[in-house]
Amino acid sequence: MQLSDKRYGAACVVKVTGRIDHDNAEDFKAALQPFLRQCEAGGALVLDFTSVTYISSAGFRVLLMAHRHAASLKSAFAVGGAQAVVMEIFAISKFDKVVACHGSVREAIEKHAPGSLAAYTG
C-alpha cells in the first residue's frame, strides 16, 4: 500500500495504491495522519481509490476514524474512483452509507470542494 498526494485549492487528493488489510491497516492509519492534520475547515480530503484492489474491515476502521477526525474539523472526507470490486465491498458492508463514495475523484471534488474543481487536473 502506498500513498501520494496533490492539493487542488481546498481539496487534498490522496492516491492510495494496493491492498488495505489487517497486515497494513496501522501503516495506512499512520500514513493518513499528516493529511488529516492538513484538513482545513471547509476543505476536503478525497481518497483516490482508483488503484486500491482490496479493503478489509481493518481498513474500514481506519476510514471511519479518519472520517470522524475530518468531521470534527468541519472538513469533508470522501472516496472517489473505487474499482467495482472495491465498491462492492463498500456496498455489502454498507460502509458506503458511512463514508461518501463517488464514481470518480472529480465527482468527489465537485461535491465536497466545488471551488477547487477548476484547479483539478485529473
XYZ file of N, CA and C in Angstrom:
366
model
N 0.845 -1.163 0.000
C 0.000 0.000 0.000
C 0.897 1.234 0.000
N 0.598 2.168 -0.898
C 1.360 3.406 -0.997
C 0.396 4.584 -1.088
N 0.851 5.750 -0.618
C 0.060 6.973 -0.700
C 0.885 8.075 -1.337
N 0.219 8.879 -2.150
C 0.820 10.097 -2.699
C -0.276 11.145 -2.744
N 0.103 12.410 -2.687
C -0.930 13.443 -2.605
C -0.672 14.607 -3.536
N -1.765 15.315 -3.826
C -1.727 16.576 -4.556
C -2.821 17.461 -3.986
N -2.539 18.735 -3.926
C -3.522 19.693 -3.422
C -4.075 20.492 -4.582
N -5.394 20.621 -4.575
C -6.108 21.415 -5.576
C -6.990 22.393 -4.808
N -6.499 23.592 -4.580
C -7.244 24.554 -3.775
C -7.463 24.000 -2.377
N -8.722 23.942 -1.950
C -9.065 23.446 -0.611
C -9.199 21.930 -0.565
N -8.985 21.267 -1.697
C -9.099 19.805 -1.739
C -7.714 19.164 -1.732
N -7.527 18.233 -0.834
C -6.311 17.431 -0.807
C -6.696 16.042 -1.308
N -6.098 15.630 -2.418
C -6.386 14.321 -3.004
C -5.221 13.395 -2.676
N -5.534 12.294 -2.017
C -4.528 11.311 -1.643
C -4.795 10.037 -2.443
N -3.862 9.707 -3.312
C -3.978 8.493 -4.118
C -3.440 7.318 -3.306
N -4.287 6.322 -3.143
C -3.930 5.122 -2.401
C -3.759 3.989 -3.418
N -2.672 3.246 -3.295
C -2.373 2.166 -4.231
C -2.170 0.866 -3.473
N -2.798 -0.208 -3.955
C -2.594 -1.533 -3.379
C -3.744 -2.002 -2.517
N -3.455 -2.943 -1.646
C -4.435 -3.526 -0.732
C -4.398 -2.799 0.607
N -5.556 -2.718 1.242
C -5.638 -2.210 2.612
C -6.268 -3.334 3.426
N -5.462 -3.954 4.260
C -5.944 -5.100 5.015
C -5.341 -5.107 6.419
N -5.572 -6.183 7.130
C -5.103 -6.301 8.512
C -3.589 -6.100 8.617
N -2.857 -6.584 7.635
C -1.395 -6.512 7.683
C -0.853 -5.091 7.592
N -1.585 -4.185 6.925
C -1.049 -2.830 6.750
C -1.998 -1.725 7.217
N -3.063 -2.076 7.905
C -4.033 -1.062 8.351
C -3.390 -0.007 9.261
N -2.518 -0.437 10.158
C -1.858 0.532 11.048
C -0.926 1.448 10.258
N -0.261 0.914 9.242
C 0.579 1.744 8.373
C -0.282 2.746 7.608
N -1.441 2.290 7.142
C -2.382 3.162 6.442
C -2.844 4.291 7.361
N -3.183 3.936 8.587
C -3.610 4.936 9.577
C -2.515 5.979 9.799
N -1.292 5.521 9.992
C -0.170 6.433 10.234
C 0.093 7.307 9.007
N -0.020 6.733 7.823
C 0.241 7.489 6.593
C -0.828 8.547 6.343
N -2.053 8.320 6.816
C -3.134 9.305 6.636
C -3.026 10.488 7.591
N -2.370 10.299 8.731
C -2.336 11.332 9.765
C -1.867 12.702 9.279
N -0.777 12.800 8.525
C -0.357 14.142 8.076
C -1.413 14.839 7.219
N -2.128 14.069 6.411
C -3.158 14.658 5.558
C -4.360 15.106 6.382
N -4.690 14.347 7.412
C -5.790 14.745 8.290
C -5.436 16.013 9.054
N -4.171 16.148 9.435
C -3.748 17.366 10.142
C -3.823 18.588 9.226
N -3.674 18.368 7.927
C -3.710 19.471 6.965
C -5.136 19.861 6.575
N -6.110 19.040 6.958
C -7.502 19.361 6.618
C -7.839 20.740 7.162
N -8.459 21.512 6.328
C -8.884 22.822 6.783
C -10.399 22.903 6.778
N -10.934 23.733 7.652
C -12.382 23.893 7.706
C -12.881 24.308 6.329
N -13.910 23.622 5.881
C -14.477 23.926 4.572
C -13.753 23.233 3.431
N -12.649 22.577 3.718
C -11.903 21.861 2.687
C -12.359 20.420 2.597
N -11.619 19.641 1.823
C -11.982 18.239 1.650
C -10.738 17.377 1.526
N -10.808 16.223 2.130
C -9.793 15.193 1.942
C -10.461 14.108 1.112
N -9.957 13.923 -0.096
C -10.515 12.936 -1.019
C -9.494 11.829 -1.214
N -9.899 10.609 -0.934
C -9.030 9.468 -1.161
C -9.316 8.923 -2.557
N -8.293 8.934 -3.396
C -8.384 8.396 -4.750
C -8.152 6.893 -4.650
N -9.215 6.130 -4.810
C -9.149 4.672 -4.665
C -9.073 3.962 -6.011
N -8.711 4.645 -7.084
C -8.667 4.003 -8.397
C -7.677 2.857 -8.448
N -6.668 2.868 -7.589
C -5.649 1.816 -7.596
C -5.687 0.938 -6.351
N -6.785 0.985 -5.610
C -6.957 0.101 -4.458
C -7.616 -1.177 -4.959
N -6.995 -2.312 -4.662
C -7.501 -3.588 -5.155
C -8.348 -4.343 -4.139
N -8.254 -3.959 -2.861
C -8.989 -4.662 -1.814
C -8.956 -3.815 -0.553
N -10.040 -3.867 0.227
C -10.058 -3.247 1.551
C -10.791 -4.184 2.503
N -10.214 -4.392 3.677
C -10.813 -5.271 4.685
C -11.494 -4.428 5.768
N -12.078 -5.115 6.728
C -12.717 -4.413 7.846
C -11.707 -3.578 8.623
N -10.460 -4.022 8.681
C -9.426 -3.231 9.359
C -9.205 -1.911 8.616
N -9.258 -1.945 7.306
C -9.151 -0.720 6.511
C -10.354 0.184 6.717
N -11.542 -0.417 6.814
C -12.752 0.371 7.069
C -12.665 1.071 8.421
N -12.088 0.407 9.397
C -11.919 1.025 10.722
C -11.068 2.292 10.614
N -9.999 2.222 9.833
C -9.139 3.385 9.626
C -9.922 4.495 8.922
N -10.695 4.130 7.901
C -11.502 5.135 7.195
C -12.520 5.784 8.126
N -13.139 4.993 8.983
C -14.117 5.535 9.921
C -13.471 6.549 10.861
N -12.312 6.216 11.391
C -11.619 7.149 12.289
C -11.200 8.415 11.543
N -10.736 8.272 10.308
C -10.343 9.432 9.512
C -11.551 10.299 9.195
N -12.655 9.660 8.866
C -13.903 10.387 8.588
C -14.338 11.203 9.818
N -14.288 10.587 10.972
C -14.676 11.284 12.211
C -13.734 12.452 12.508
N -12.439 12.244 12.270
C -11.472 13.319 12.509
C -11.749 14.500 11.578
N -11.960 14.219 10.302
C -12.253 15.290 9.341
C -13.541 16.021 9.729
N -14.560 15.273 10.143
C -15.826 15.896 10.550
C -15.627 16.809 11.755
N -14.754 16.425 12.673
C -14.504 17.267 13.851
C -13.847 18.587 13.463
N -13.181 18.594 12.311
C -12.546 19.813 11.799
C -13.446 20.575 10.831
N -14.673 20.088 10.667
C -15.637 20.675 9.721
C -15.134 20.557 8.286
N -14.422 19.480 8.004
C -13.906 19.195 6.669
C -14.645 17.997 6.091
N -14.687 17.936 4.779
C -15.312 16.802 4.110
C -14.295 15.678 3.958
N -14.812 14.466 3.889
C -13.982 13.283 3.702
C -14.721 12.376 2.740
N -14.056 11.978 1.660
C -14.734 11.169 0.652
C -13.755 10.240 -0.049
N -14.317 9.231 -0.680
C -13.577 8.285 -1.509
C -14.062 8.479 -2.934
N -13.131 8.476 -3.864
C -13.502 8.622 -5.269
C -12.834 7.584 -6.137
N -13.553 7.120 -7.155
C -12.982 6.284 -8.192
C -12.668 4.855 -7.824
N -13.300 4.311 -6.794
C -13.012 2.930 -6.406
C -13.422 1.966 -7.512
N -12.609 0.935 -7.696
C -12.911 -0.115 -8.663
C -14.199 -0.832 -8.252
N -14.835 -1.479 -9.221
C -16.113 -2.145 -8.971
C -16.027 -3.156 -7.829
N -14.967 -3.953 -7.780
C -14.845 -4.963 -6.729
C -14.713 -4.300 -5.353
N -14.034 -3.181 -5.272
C -13.891 -2.462 -4.003
C -15.214 -1.800 -3.625
N -15.917 -1.233 -4.607
C -17.225 -0.632 -4.315
C -18.218 -1.692 -3.857
N -18.075 -2.902 -4.388
C -18.946 -3.992 -3.946
C -18.707 -4.292 -2.469
N -17.453 -4.261 -2.043
C -17.131 -4.476 -0.627
C -17.737 -3.352 0.219
N -17.639 -2.116 -0.257
C -18.259 -0.987 0.445
C -19.771 -1.210 0.567
N -20.412 -1.621 -0.536
C -21.865 -1.784 -0.546
C -22.318 -2.945 0.333
N -21.635 -4.084 0.249
C -22.005 -5.253 1.051
C -21.921 -4.934 2.539
N -20.894 -4.195 2.919
C -20.705 -3.847 4.333
C -21.526 -2.631 4.741
N -22.180 -2.012 3.753
C -22.963 -0.781 3.954
C -22.079 0.386 4.395
N -20.790 0.264 4.160
C -19.866 1.333 4.539
C -20.009 2.533 3.608
N -20.602 2.329 2.435
C -20.865 3.447 1.534
C -21.928 4.385 2.110
N -22.612 3.943 3.160
C -23.579 4.798 3.867
C -22.884 5.638 4.935
N -21.649 5.265 5.283
C -20.885 5.966 6.318
C -19.957 6.999 5.693
N -19.199 6.576 4.702
C -18.242 7.454 4.022
C -18.774 7.758 2.626
N -18.746 9.024 2.248
C -19.208 9.416 0.918
C -18.330 8.771 -0.144
N -18.965 8.045 -1.068
C -18.250 7.372 -2.153
C -18.752 7.933 -3.484
N -17.819 8.247 -4.360
C -18.157 8.825 -5.656
C -17.491 8.029 -6.763
N -18.090 8.059 -7.944
C -17.588 7.306 -9.075
C -16.223 7.733 -9.554
N -15.863 8.986 -9.262
C -14.546 9.492 -9.665
C -14.064 10.520 -8.649
N -12.781 10.806 -8.723
C -12.212 11.844 -7.858
C -12.820 13.195 -8.225
N -12.993 13.431 -9.522
C -13.598 14.689 -9.982
C -14.974 14.896 -9.345
N -15.804 13.844 -9.326
C -17.133 13.948 -8.722
C -17.034 14.260 -7.228
N -16.064 13.653 -6.543
C -15.890 13.896 -5.111
C -15.507 15.348 -4.854
N -14.591 15.879 -5.668
C -14.192 17.276 -5.508
C -15.363 18.193 -5.827
N -16.075 17.886 -6.894
C -17.228 18.712 -7.283
C -18.261 18.785 -6.165
N -18.482 17.677 -5.476
C -19.470 17.628 -4.399
C -18.979 18.284 -3.111
N -17.720 18.057 -2.738
C -17.251 18.448 -1.405
C -16.350 19.671 -1.381
N -15.778 20.055 -2.508
C -14.921 21.255 -2.583
C -15.076 21.857 -3.986
N -16.279 22.287 -4.338
C -16.543 22.736 -5.719
C -15.641 23.886 -6.164
N -15.199 24.721 -5.258
C -14.317 25.818 -5.608
C -12.943 25.351 -6.048
N -12.622 24.105 -5.773
C -11.311 23.549 -6.137
C -11.339 22.805 -7.476
N -12.512 22.640 -8.040
C -12.648 21.841 -9.258
C -11.866 22.423 -10.421
N -11.819 23.735 -10.538
C -11.098 24.368 -11.646
C -9.598 24.041 -11.607
N -9.068 23.827 -10.411
C -7.631 23.533 -10.273
C -7.329 22.054 -10.497
N -8.359 21.208 -10.455
C -8.143 19.755 -10.578
C -7.725 19.410 -12.007
N -6.644 18.666 -12.127
C -6.108 18.324 -13.443
C -6.308 16.862 -13.807
N -6.927 16.075 -12.954
C -7.080 14.639 -13.192
C -8.174 14.294 -14.148
